[in-house]
CSV table of N, CA and C in Angstrom, one decimal:
chain,number,residue,atom,x,y,z
A,13,MET,N,25.8,-131.5,72.9
A,13,MET,CA,25.0,-130.4,73.4
A,13,MET,C,23.7,-130.9,74.0
A,14,SER,N,23.3,-130.4,75.1
A,14,SER,CA,22.1,-130.9,75.8
A,14,SER,C,20.9,-130.3,75.2
A,15,SER,N,19.8,-130.9,75.4
A,15,SER,CA,18.5,-130.4,74.8
A,15,SER,C,18.1,-129.2,75.6
A,16,PRO,N,17.4,-128.3,74.8
A,16,PRO,CA,16.9,-127.1,75.5
A,16,PRO,C,15.8,-127.4,76.5
A,17,LEU,N,15.7,-126.6,77.5
A,17,LEU,CA,14.6,-126.8,78.5
A,17,LEU,C,13.6,-125.7,78.3
A,18,VAL,N,12.4,-126.0,78.2
A,18,VAL,CA,11.3,-125.1,78.1
A,18,VAL,C,10.4,-125.2,79.3
A,19,LEU,N,10.2,-124.1,80.0
A,19,LEU,CA,9.4,-124.2,81.2
A,19,LEU,C,8.0,-123.7,80.8
A,20,THR,N,7.0,-124.1,81.6
A,20,THR,CA,5.6,-123.6,81.4
A,20,THR,C,5.1,-123.0,82.7
A,21,ILE,N,4.2,-122.1,82.6
A,21,ILE,CA,3.6,-121.5,83.8
A,21,ILE,C,2.2,-120.9,83.5
A,22,GLY,N,1.3,-121.1,84.5
A,22,GLY,CA,0.0,-120.4,84.3
A,22,GLY,C,-0.1,-119.2,85.3
A,23,HIS,N,-0.5,-118.1,84.7
A,23,HIS,CA,-0.5,-116.9,85.6
A,23,HIS,C,-1.6,-117.0,86.7
A,24,SER,N,-2.7,-117.7,86.4
A,24,SER,CA,-3.8,-117.8,87.4
A,24,SER,C,-4.2,-116.5,88.0
A,25,THR,N,-4.3,-116.4,89.3
A,25,THR,CA,-4.7,-115.2,90.0
A,25,THR,C,-3.5,-114.6,90.8
A,26,ARG,N,-2.3,-115.0,90.4
A,26,ARG,CA,-1.1,-114.5,91.1
A,26,ARG,C,-1.0,-113.0,91.1
A,27,GLU,N,-0.4,-112.5,92.1
A,27,GLU,CA,0.0,-111.1,92.1
A,27,GLU,C,1.2,-111.0,91.1
A,28,LEU,N,1.4,-109.9,90.4
A,28,LEU,CA,2.4,-109.8,89.4
A,28,LEU,C,3.8,-109.9,90.0
A,29,PRO,N,4.1,-109.3,91.2
A,29,PRO,CA,5.5,-109.4,91.8
A,29,PRO,C,5.8,-110.9,92.1
A,30,ALA,N,4.8,-111.7,92.6
A,30,ALA,CA,5.1,-113.1,92.9
A,30,ALA,C,5.3,-113.9,91.6
A,31,PHE,N,4.6,-113.5,90.6
A,31,PHE,CA,4.7,-114.2,89.3
A,31,PHE,C,6.1,-114.0,88.7
A,32,ILE,N,6.5,-112.7,88.8
A,32,ILE,CA,7.9,-112.4,88.3
A,32,ILE,C,9.0,-113.0,89.1
A,33,ASP,N,8.7,-113.1,90.4
A,33,ASP,CA,9.7,-113.9,91.3
A,33,ASP,C,9.8,-115.3,90.9
A,34,LEU,N,8.7,-116.0,90.5
A,34,LEU,CA,8.8,-117.4,90.0
A,34,LEU,C,9.6,-117.5,88.7
A,35,LEU,N,9.5,-116.5,87.8
A,35,LEU,CA,10.2,-116.5,86.6
A,35,LEU,C,11.7,-116.3,86.9
A,36,THR,N,12.0,-115.3,87.7
A,36,THR,CA,13.4,-115.0,88.1
A,36,THR,C,14.0,-116.2,88.8
A,37,GLU,N,13.3,-116.8,89.7
A,37,GLU,CA,13.8,-118.0,90.5
A,37,GLU,C,14.2,-119.1,89.5
A,38,ASN,N,13.5,-119.2,88.4
A,38,ASN,CA,13.8,-120.3,87.5
A,38,ASN,C,14.7,-119.9,86.3
A,39,GLY,N,15.2,-118.7,86.4
A,39,GLY,CA,16.2,-118.2,85.4
A,39,GLY,C,15.6,-117.8,84.0
A,40,VAL,N,14.3,-117.6,84.0
A,40,VAL,CA,13.6,-117.3,82.7
A,40,VAL,C,14.1,-115.9,82.2
A,41,THR,N,14.5,-115.9,80.9
A,41,THR,CA,14.9,-114.7,80.2
A,41,THR,C,13.9,-114.2,79.2
A,42,CYS,N,13.0,-115.1,78.8
A,42,CYS,CA,11.9,-114.7,77.9
A,42,CYS,C,10.6,-115.4,78.2
A,43,LEU,N,9.6,-114.7,78.4
A,43,LEU,CA,8.3,-115.2,78.6
A,43,LEU,C,7.5,-115.2,77.3
A,44,VAL,N,7.1,-116.4,76.9
A,44,VAL,CA,6.3,-116.6,75.6
A,44,VAL,C,4.8,-116.8,76.0
A,45,ASP,N,4.0,-115.8,75.6
A,45,ASP,CA,2.6,-115.8,75.9
A,45,ASP,C,1.9,-116.6,74.8
A,46,VAL,N,1.3,-117.8,75.2
A,46,VAL,CA,0.6,-118.6,74.3
A,46,VAL,C,-0.9,-118.5,74.4
A,47,ARG,N,-1.4,-117.4,74.9
A,47,ARG,CA,-2.8,-117.1,75.0
A,47,ARG,C,-3.2,-116.6,73.6
A,48,THR,N,-4.3,-117.1,73.1
A,48,THR,CA,-4.8,-116.5,71.8
A,48,THR,C,-5.1,-115.1,72.0
A,49,VAL,N,-5.8,-114.8,73.1
A,49,VAL,CA,-6.2,-113.4,73.4
A,49,VAL,C,-5.4,-113.0,74.7
A,50,PRO,N,-4.3,-112.2,74.5
A,50,PRO,CA,-3.4,-111.9,75.6
A,50,PRO,C,-3.9,-110.8,76.6
A,51,ARG,N,-5.0,-111.1,77.2
A,51,ARG,CA,-5.5,-110.2,78.2
A,51,ARG,C,-6.4,-111.0,79.1
A,52,SER,N,-6.7,-110.4,80.3
A,52,SER,CA,-7.6,-111.0,81.3
A,52,SER,C,-8.4,-110.0,81.9
A,53,ARG,N,-9.7,-110.2,81.9
A,53,ARG,CA,-10.6,-109.2,82.6
A,53,ARG,C,-10.4,-109.3,84.1
A,54,THR,N,-10.2,-110.5,84.6
A,54,THR,CA,-10.1,-110.6,86.1
A,54,THR,C,-8.7,-110.4,86.6
A,55,ASN,N,-7.7,-110.6,85.8
A,55,ASN,CA,-6.3,-110.4,86.2
A,55,ASN,C,-5.6,-109.5,85.2
A,56,PRO,N,-6.0,-108.2,85.2
A,56,PRO,CA,-5.4,-107.3,84.2
A,56,PRO,C,-3.9,-107.0,84.3
A,57,GLN,N,-3.3,-107.4,85.4
A,57,GLN,CA,-1.9,-107.3,85.5
A,57,GLN,C,-1.2,-108.2,84.4
A,58,PHE,N,-1.9,-109.1,83.8
A,58,PHE,CA,-1.3,-110.0,82.8
A,58,PHE,C,-1.7,-109.6,81.4
A,59,ASN,N,-2.3,-108.4,81.2
A,59,ASN,CA,-2.6,-108.0,79.9
A,59,ASN,C,-1.4,-107.6,79.1
A,60,ARG,N,-1.5,-107.8,77.8
A,60,ARG,CA,-0.4,-107.5,76.9
A,60,ARG,C,0.0,-106.1,76.9
A,61,ASP,N,-0.9,-105.2,77.2
A,61,ASP,CA,-0.5,-103.7,77.2
A,61,ASP,C,0.3,-103.3,78.4
A,62,THR,N,0.4,-104.1,79.4
A,62,THR,CA,1.1,-103.7,80.6
A,62,THR,C,2.2,-104.8,81.0
A,63,LEU,N,2.0,-106.0,80.8
A,63,LEU,CA,2.9,-107.1,81.2
A,63,LEU,C,4.3,-106.9,80.7
A,64,PRO,N,4.5,-106.6,79.4
A,64,PRO,CA,5.9,-106.5,78.9
A,64,PRO,C,6.8,-105.5,79.6
A,65,ASP,N,6.2,-104.4,80.0
A,65,ASP,CA,7.0,-103.4,80.8
A,65,ASP,C,7.4,-103.9,82.1
A,66,ALA,N,6.5,-104.6,82.8
A,66,ALA,CA,6.8,-105.1,84.2
A,66,ALA,C,7.9,-106.2,84.0
A,67,LEU,N,7.8,-107.0,83.0
A,67,LEU,CA,8.8,-108.1,82.8
A,67,LEU,C,10.1,-107.4,82.4
A,68,GLY,N,10.1,-106.5,81.6
A,68,GLY,CA,11.3,-105.8,81.1
A,68,GLY,C,12.1,-105.2,82.3
A,69,ALA,N,11.3,-104.6,83.3
A,69,ALA,CA,12.0,-104.0,84.4
A,69,ALA,C,12.7,-105.1,85.2
A,70,ALA,N,12.3,-106.4,85.1
A,70,ALA,CA,13.0,-107.5,85.8
A,70,ALA,C,14.0,-108.2,84.8
A,71,GLY,N,14.2,-107.6,83.6
A,71,GLY,CA,15.2,-108.2,82.7
A,71,GLY,C,14.7,-109.4,81.9
A,72,ILE,N,13.4,-109.5,81.8
A,72,ILE,CA,12.7,-110.6,81.1
A,72,ILE,C,12.0,-110.1,79.9
A,73,ASP,N,12.4,-110.7,78.7
A,73,ASP,CA,11.7,-110.3,77.5
A,73,ASP,C,10.3,-110.9,77.4
A,74,TYR,N,9.5,-110.3,76.6
A,74,TYR,CA,8.1,-110.8,76.4
A,74,TYR,C,7.9,-111.0,74.9
A,75,LEU,N,7.3,-112.2,74.5
A,75,LEU,CA,6.9,-112.5,73.2
A,75,LEU,C,5.5,-113.1,73.2
A,76,HIS,N,4.6,-112.5,72.4
A,76,HIS,CA,3.3,-113.1,72.2
A,76,HIS,C,3.3,-113.9,71.0
A,77,LEU,N,3.0,-115.2,71.1
A,77,LEU,CA,3.1,-116.1,70.0
A,77,LEU,C,1.7,-116.8,69.8
A,78,PRO,N,0.8,-116.0,69.1
A,78,PRO,CA,-0.5,-116.5,68.9
A,78,PRO,C,-0.7,-117.7,68.1
A,79,GLY,N,0.4,-118.1,67.3
A,79,GLY,CA,0.4,-119.3,66.5
A,79,GLY,C,0.4,-120.5,67.4
A,80,LEU,N,0.7,-120.4,68.7
A,80,LEU,CA,0.7,-121.5,69.6
A,80,LEU,C,-0.5,-121.3,70.6
A,81,GLY,N,-1.4,-120.4,70.3
A,81,GLY,CA,-2.5,-120.1,71.2
A,81,GLY,C,-3.6,-121.2,71.1
A,82,GLY,N,-4.4,-121.2,72.1
A,82,GLY,CA,-5.5,-122.2,72.1
A,82,GLY,C,-6.7,-121.8,71.4
A,83,LEU,N,-7.9,-122.2,71.8
A,83,LEU,CA,-9.2,-121.9,71.2
A,83,LEU,C,-9.3,-122.4,69.8
A,84,ARG,N,-8.9,-123.6,69.6
A,84,ARG,CA,-9.0,-124.2,68.2
A,84,ARG,C,-10.2,-125.2,68.1
A,85,ARG,N,-10.8,-125.2,67.0
A,85,ARG,CA,-11.9,-126.1,66.8
A,85,ARG,C,-11.5,-127.5,66.3
A,86,ALA,N,-12.2,-128.5,66.9
A,86,ALA,CA,-11.9,-129.9,66.5
A,86,ALA,C,-12.5,-130.1,65.1
A,87,ARG,N,-11.8,-131.0,64.4
A,87,ARG,CA,-12.3,-131.4,63.0
A,87,ARG,C,-13.3,-132.5,63.2
A,88,PRO,N,-14.3,-132.5,62.3
A,88,PRO,CA,-15.3,-133.6,62.4
A,88,PRO,C,-14.7,-135.0,62.3
A,89,ASP,N,-13.6,-135.1,61.5
A,89,ASP,CA,-12.9,-136.4,61.3
A,89,ASP,C,-11.6,-136.5,62.2
A,90,SER,N,-11.7,-135.9,63.4
A,90,SER,CA,-10.5,-135.8,64.3
A,90,SER,C,-9.9,-137.2,64.6
A,91,PRO,N,-8.6,-137.3,64.4
A,91,PRO,CA,-7.9,-138.6,64.9
A,91,PRO,C,-7.6,-138.5,66.4
A,92,ASN,N,-8.1,-137.5,67.1
A,92,ASN,CA,-7.8,-137.3,68.5
A,92,ASN,C,-8.9,-137.4,69.4
A,93,MET,N,-9.8,-138.4,69.1
A,93,MET,CA,-11.0,-138.6,69.9
A,93,MET,C,-10.7,-139.2,71.3
A,94,GLY,N,-9.5,-139.5,71.6
A,94,GLY,CA,-9.1,-139.9,72.9
A,94,GLY,C,-9.3,-138.7,73.9
A,95,TRP,N,-9.3,-137.5,73.4
A,95,TRP,CA,-9.6,-136.3,74.2
A,95,TRP,C,-11.1,-136.2,74.3
A,96,ARG,N,-11.7,-136.3,75.5
A,96,ARG,CA,-13.1,-136.1,75.7
A,96,ARG,C,-13.4,-134.6,75.6
A,97,ASN,N,-12.5,-133.8,76.0
A,97,ASN,CA,-12.7,-132.3,76.0
A,97,ASN,C,-12.5,-131.8,74.6
A,98,ALA,N,-13.5,-131.2,74.1
A,98,ALA,CA,-13.5,-130.7,72.7
A,98,ALA,C,-12.4,-129.7,72.4
A,99,SER,N,-12.1,-128.9,73.4
A,99,SER,CA,-11.0,-127.9,73.2
A,99,SER,C,-9.7,-128.5,73.1
A,100,PHE,N,-9.4,-129.5,73.9
A,100,PHE,CA,-8.1,-130.2,73.8
A,100,PHE,C,-8.0,-131.0,72.5
A,101,ARG,N,-9.1,-131.6,72.1
A,101,ARG,CA,-9.2,-132.3,70.8
A,101,ARG,C,-8.9,-131.4,69.7
A,102,GLY,N,-9.5,-130.2,69.7
A,102,GLY,CA,-9.3,-129.2,68.7
A,102,GLY,C,-7.8,-128.7,68.6
A,103,TYR,N,-7.2,-128.6,69.8
A,103,TYR,CA,-5.8,-128.2,69.8
A,103,TYR,C,-4.9,-129.3,69.3
A,104,ALA,N,-5.3,-130.5,69.6
A,104,ALA,CA,-4.5,-131.7,69.1
A,104,ALA,C,-4.6,-131.8,67.6
A,105,ASP,N,-5.8,-131.5,67.1
A,105,ASP,CA,-6.0,-131.4,65.6
A,105,ASP,C,-5.1,-130.3,65.0
A,106,TYR,N,-5.1,-129.2,65.6
A,106,TYR,CA,-4.3,-128.1,65.2
A,106,TYR,C,-2.8,-128.4,65.2
A,107,MET,N,-2.4,-129.2,66.1
A,107,MET,CA,-0.9,-129.6,66.2
A,107,MET,C,-0.5,-130.4,64.9
A,108,GLY,N,-1.4,-130.8,64.1
A,108,GLY,CA,-1.0,-131.5,62.8
A,108,GLY,C,-0.9,-130.6,61.7
A,109,THR,N,-1.0,-129.2,61.9
A,109,THR,CA,-1.0,-128.3,60.8
A,109,THR,C,0.4,-127.7,60.6
A,110,GLN,N,0.6,-127.2,59.4
A,110,GLN,CA,1.9,-126.5,59.1
A,110,GLN,C,2.1,-125.2,60.0
A,111,GLU,N,1.0,-124.5,60.2
A,111,GLU,CA,1.1,-123.3,61.1
A,111,GLU,C,1.6,-123.7,62.4
A,112,PHE,N,1.1,-124.7,63.0
A,112,PHE,CA,1.6,-125.1,64.4
A,112,PHE,C,3.1,-125.5,64.3
A,113,ALA,N,3.5,-126.3,63.3
A,113,ALA,CA,4.9,-126.7,63.1
A,113,ALA,C,5.8,-125.5,63.0
A,114,GLU,N,5.4,-124.5,62.2
A,114,GLU,CA,6.2,-123.3,62.0
A,114,GLU,C,6.4,-122.5,63.3
A,115,ASN,N,5.3,-122.4,64.1
A,115,ASN,CA,5.4,-121.7,65.3
A,115,ASN,C,6.2,-122.4,66.4
A,116,LEU,N,6.0,-123.8,66.4
A,116,LEU,CA,6.8,-124.6,67.3
A,116,LEU,C,8.3,-124.5,67.0
A,117,GLU,N,8.7,-124.4,65.7
A,117,GLU,CA,10.1,-124.3,65.3
A,117,GLU,C,10.6,-122.9,65.7
A,118,ARG,N,9.7,-121.9,65.7
A,118,ARG,CA,10.1,-120.6,66.1
A,118,ARG,C,10.4,-120.6,67.6
A,119,LEU,N,9.6,-121.3,68.4
A,119,LEU,CA,9.8,-121.5,69.8
A,119,LEU,C,11.1,-122.2,70.1
A,120,LEU,N,11.3,-123.3,69.4
A,120,LEU,CA,12.5,-124.1,69.6
A,120,LEU,C,13.8,-123.3,69.3
A,121,ALA,N,13.8,-122.5,68.3
A,121,ALA,CA,14.9,-121.6,68.0
A,121,ALA,C,15.2,-120.6,69.1
A,122,LEU,N,14.1,-120.1,69.6
A,122,LEU,CA,14.2,-119.2,70.8
A,122,LEU,C,14.8,-119.9,72.0
A,123,ALA,N,14.3,-121.1,72.2
A,123,ALA,CA,14.7,-121.9,73.4
A,123,ALA,C,16.2,-122.3,73.3
A,124,ALA,N,16.7,-122.4,72.1
A,124,ALA,CA,18.1,-122.7,72.0
A,124,ALA,C,19.0,-121.6,72.4
A,125,ARG,N,18.5,-120.4,72.6
A,125,ARG,CA,19.4,-119.3,73.0
A,125,ARG,C,18.9,-118.5,74.2
A,126,GLU,N,17.7,-118.8,74.7
A,126,GLU,CA,17.1,-118.1,75.8
A,126,GLU,C,16.5,-119.2,76.8
A,127,ARG,N,16.3,-118.8,78.0
A,127,ARG,CA,15.6,-119.6,79.0
A,127,ARG,C,14.2,-119.2,78.9
A,128,VAL,N,13.3,-120.0,78.3
A,128,VAL,CA,12.0,-119.7,77.9
A,128,VAL,C,11.0,-120.3,78.9
A,129,ALA,N,9.9,-119.5,79.2
A,129,ALA,CA,8.8,-120.1,79.9
A,129,ALA,C,7.5,-119.7,79.0
A,130,LEU,N,6.7,-120.8,78.8
A,130,LEU,CA,5.4,-120.6,78.1
A,130,LEU,C,4.4,-120.2,79.1
A,131,MET,N,3.6,-119.2,78.8
A,131,MET,CA,2.6,-118.7,79.8
A,131,MET,C,1.2,-118.8,79.2
A,132,CYS,N,0.2,-119.3,79.9
A,132,CYS,CA,-1.2,-119.2,79.6
A,132,CYS,C,-1.8,-118.9,81.0
A,133,ALA,N,-3.2,-118.9,81.0
A,133,ALA,CA,-3.9,-118.4,82.2
A,133,ALA,C,-4.0,-119.5,83.3
A,134,GLU,N,-4.3,-120.8,82.8
A,134,GLU,CA,-4.6,-121.9,83.7
A,134,GLU,C,-3.4,-122.2,84.7
A,135,ALA,N,-3.7,-122.3,85.9
A,135,ALA,CA,-2.6,-122.6,86.9
A,135,ALA,C,-2.0,-124.0,86.7
A,136,VAL,N,-2.8,-125.0,86.5
A,136,VAL,CA,-2.3,-126.4,86.4
A,136,VAL,C,-2.1,-126.8,84.9
A,137,PRO,N,-1.0,-127.3,84.5
A,137,PRO,CA,-0.7,-127.6,83.1
A,137,PRO,C,-1.7,-128.6,82.5
A,138,TRP,N,-2.1,-129.6,83.3
A,138,TRP,CA,-2.9,-130.6,82.7
A,138,TRP,C,-4.4,-130.2,82.4
A,139,ARG,N,-4.7,-128.9,82.7
A,139,ARG,CA,-6.0,-128.3,82.3
A,139,ARG,C,-5.8,-127.3,81.3
A,140,CYS,N,-4.6,-127.2,80.6
A,140,CYS,CA,-4.3,-126.2,79.7
A,140,CYS,C,-3.6,-126.8,78.5
A,141,HIS,N,-3.7,-126.1,77.3
A,141,HIS,CA,-3.1,-126.5,76.1
A,141,HIS,C,-1.6,-126.5,76.2
A,142,ARG,N,-1.0,-125.9,77.3
A,142,ARG,CA,0.4,-126.0,77.5
A,142,ARG,C,0.9,-127.4,77.5
A,143,SER,N,0.0,-128.3,78.1
A,143,SER,CA,0.4,-129.7,78.2
A,143,SER,C,0.6,-130.4,76.8
A,144,LEU,N,-0.2,-130.0,75.8
A,144,LEU,CA,-0.1,-130.5,74.5
A,144,LEU,C,1.1,-129.9,73.8
A,145,ILE,N,1.4,-128.6,74.0
A,145,ILE,CA,2.6,-128.1,73.5
A,145,ILE,C,3.8,-128.8,74.1
A,146,GLY,N,3.7,-129.1,75.4
A,146,GLY,CA,4.8,-129.9,76.1
A,146,GLY,C,5.0,-131.2,75.4
A,147,ASP,N,3.9,-131.9,75.0
A,147,ASP,CA,4.1,-133.2,74.3
A,147,ASP,C,4.8,-133.0,73.0
A,148,ALA,N,4.4,-132.0,72.3
A,148,ALA,CA,5.1,-131.7,71.0
A,148,ALA,C,6.6,-131.4,71.2
A,149,LEU,N,6.9,-130.6,72.2
A,149,LEU,CA,8.3,-130.3,72.5
A,149,LEU,C,9.1,-131.6,72.8
A,150,LEU,N,8.5,-132.5,73.6
A,150,LEU,CA,9.2,-133.7,74.0
A,150,LEU,C,9.5,-134.5,72.8
A,151,THR,N,8.6,-134.6,71.8
A,151,THR,CA,8.9,-135.4,70.6
A,151,THR,C,10.0,-134.8,69.7
A,152,ARG,N,10.4,-133.6,70.0
A,152,ARG,CA,11.4,-132.9,69.3
A,152,ARG,C,12.7,-132.8,70.1
A,153,GLY,N,12.8,-133.6,71.1
A,153,GLY,CA,14.0,-133.7,71.9
A,153,GLY,C,14.2,-132.6,73.0
A,154,CYS,N,13.2,-131.8,73.2
A,154,CYS,CA,13.3,-130.8,74.2
A,154,CYS,C,12.9,-131.3,75.6
A,155,SER,N,13.5,-130.8,76.6
A,155,SER,CA,13.0,-131.0,78.0
A,155,SER,C,12.0,-130.0,78.4
A,156,VAL,N,11.0,-130.4,79.1
A,156,VAL,CA,9.9,-129.5,79.5
A,156,VAL,C,9.6,-129.7,81.0
A,157,ALA,N,9.5,-128.6,81.7
A,157,ALA,CA,9.1,-128.6,83.1
A,157,ALA,C,8.1,-127.6,83.4
A,158,ASP,N,7.2,-127.9,84.3
A,158,ASP,CA,6.1,-127.0,84.7
A,158,ASP,C,6.4,-126.3,86.0
A,159,ILE,N,6.4,-125.0,86.0
A,159,ILE,CA,6.6,-124.2,87.3
A,159,ILE,C,5.3,-124.3,88.0
A,160,MET,N,5.3,-124.9,89.2
A,160,MET,CA,4.1,-125.1,90.0
A,160,MET,C,4.0,-124.1,91.2
A,161,GLY,N,5.1,-123.6,91.6
A,161,GLY,CA,5.1,-122.6,92.7
A,161,GLY,C,6.5,-122.4,93.1
A,162,THR,N,6.7,-121.6,94.2
A,162,THR,CA,8.0,-121.3,94.7
A,162,THR,C,8.8,-122.6,95.0
A,163,GLY,N,10.0,-122.7,94.4
A,163,GLY,CA,10.8,-123.9,94.6
A,163,GLY,C,10.3,-125.2,94.1
A,164,ARG,N,9.2,-125.1,93.3
A,164,ARG,CA,8.6,-126.4,92.8
A,164,ARG,C,8.4,-126.4,91.3
A,165,THR,N,9.1,-127.2,90.6
A,165,THR,CA,8.8,-127.5,89.2
A,165,THR,C,8.6,-129.0,89.1
A,166,GLN,N,7.9,-129.4,88.1
A,166,GLN,CA,7.8,-130.9,87.8
A,166,GLN,C,8.0,-131.1,86.3
A,167,PRO,N,8.7,-132.2,86.0
A,167,PRO,CA,9.0,-132.5,84.6
A,167,PRO,C,7.7,-132.9,83.9
A,168,HIS,N,7.6,-132.4,82.7
A,168,HIS,CA,6.4,-132.8,81.9
A,168,HIS,C,6.5,-134.2,81.4
A,169,ALA,N,5.5,-135.0,81.5
A,169,ALA,CA,5.5,-136.3,81.0
A,169,ALA,C,4.5,-136.4,79.8
A,170,LEU,N,4.9,-137.1,78.8
A,170,LEU,CA,4.1,-137.3,77.6
A,170,LEU,C,2.7,-137.8,78.1
A,171,THR,N,1.6,-137.3,77.5
A,171,THR,CA,0.3,-137.7,77.8
A,171,THR,C,0.2,-139.2,77.6
A,172,SER,N,-0.3,-139.9,78.6
A,172,SER,CA,-0.2,-141.4,78.6
A,172,SER,C,-0.9,-142.1,77.4
A,173,TRP,N,-1.9,-141.5,76.8
A,173,TRP,CA,-2.5,-142.2,75.6
A,173,TRP,C,-2.1,-141.6,74.3
A,174,ALA,N,-1.0,-140.8,74.3
A,174,ALA,CA,-0.5,-140.2,73.1
A,174,ALA,C,0.2,-141.3,72.2
A,175,VAL,N,0.0,-141.3,70.9
A,175,VAL,CA,0.6,-142.2,70.0
A,175,VAL,C,1.6,-141.3,69.2
A,176,VAL,N,2.9,-141.6,69.3
A,176,VAL,CA,3.9,-140.8,68.6
A,176,VAL,C,4.5,-141.5,67.5
A,177,ASN,N,4.6,-140.9,66.3
A,177,ASN,CA,5.2,-141.4,65.1
A,177,ASN,C,6.2,-140.3,64.7
A,178,GLY,N,7.4,-140.4,65.0
A,178,GLY,CA,8.4,-139.3,64.7
A,178,GLY,C,8.0,-138.1,65.6
A,179,THR,N,7.6,-137.0,64.9
A,179,THR,CA,7.2,-135.8,65.6
A,179,THR,C,5.7,-135.6,65.6
A,180,GLU,N,5.0,-136.6,64.9
A,180,GLU,CA,3.5,-136.5,64.8
A,180,GLU,C,2.9,-137.2,66.1
A,181,ILE,N,2.0,-136.5,66.7
A,181,ILE,CA,1.3,-137.0,67.9
A,181,ILE,C,-0.2,-137.1,67.6
A,182,THR,N,-0.8,-138.2,67.9
A,182,THR,CA,-2.3,-138.3,67.9
A,182,THR,C,-2.7,-138.9,69.3
A,183,TYR,N,-4.0,-138.6,69.6
A,183,TYR,CA,-4.5,-139.1,70.8
A,183,TYR,C,-5.8,-139.9,70.5
A,184,PRO,N,-5.7,-141.1,70.0
A,184,PRO,CA,-6.8,-141.9,69.6
A,184,PRO,C,-7.6,-142.4,70.8
A,185,PRO,N,-8.9,-142.8,70.6
A,185,PRO,CA,-9.6,-143.4,71.7
A,185,PRO,C,-9.0,-144.8,72.1
A,186,ALA,N,-9.3,-145.2,73.2
A,186,ALA,CA,-8.6,-146.5,73.8
A,186,ALA,C,-8.7,-147.6,72.8
A,187,ASP,N,-9.8,-147.8,72.2
A,187,ASP,CA,-10.0,-149.0,71.3
A,187,ASP,C,-9.2,-148.9,70.0
A,188,GLU,N,-8.6,-147.7,69.7
A,188,GLU,CA,-7.8,-147.6,68.5
A,188,GLU,C,-6.3,-147.4,68.8
A,189,ARG,N,-5.9,-147.5,70.0
A,189,ARG,CA,-4.5,-147.4,70.4
A,189,ARG,C,-3.8,-148.7,70.2
A,190,PRO,N,-2.5,-148.5,69.7
A,190,PRO,CA,-1.7,-149.8,69.6
A,190,PRO,C,-1.4,-150.3,70.9
A,191,ALA,N,-1.2,-151.6,71.0
A,191,ALA,CA,-0.8,-152.3,72.3
A,191,ALA,C,0.6,-151.8,72.7
A,192,ARG,N,0.8,-151.6,74.0
A,192,ARG,CA,2.1,-151.2,74.4
A,192,ARG,C,2.8,-152.3,75.1
């Protein structure tokens, strides 16, 4: 059996019909919202109170999975100091928790039976915690691709300074990384 494929997408400022077209073009059957707060002041078409109905009309299910949401605080003793950005470091710290593991398992179970796309707001994955979720999925044998636009996806590559031990990932600073 082949590994499941999980897609990622950022809603950005797209018009809703164009966004749904991207999902349909990529065969998505379930959109998993990984925003901690599932709404947008500037792009209300992506608010949780309206988005599920629009997706449903296109035959796409919607699931808000706040346990994979961002906005996590970095620990003072973080092993992920390779991230200069405190929010990415905080999310990497969160990836070491039981709560993250349970929510990731829920996502993997869904991906085994549906064509899933993870959604957050940021257009490009390397500026979004979707990239860290992608790293975690790769360590669990999942394939991950980022929807970049019409007819354009790109395979997710493990963050270059990630240190993987089984399914555990850390992002240490350069002077603490093992030699490759």
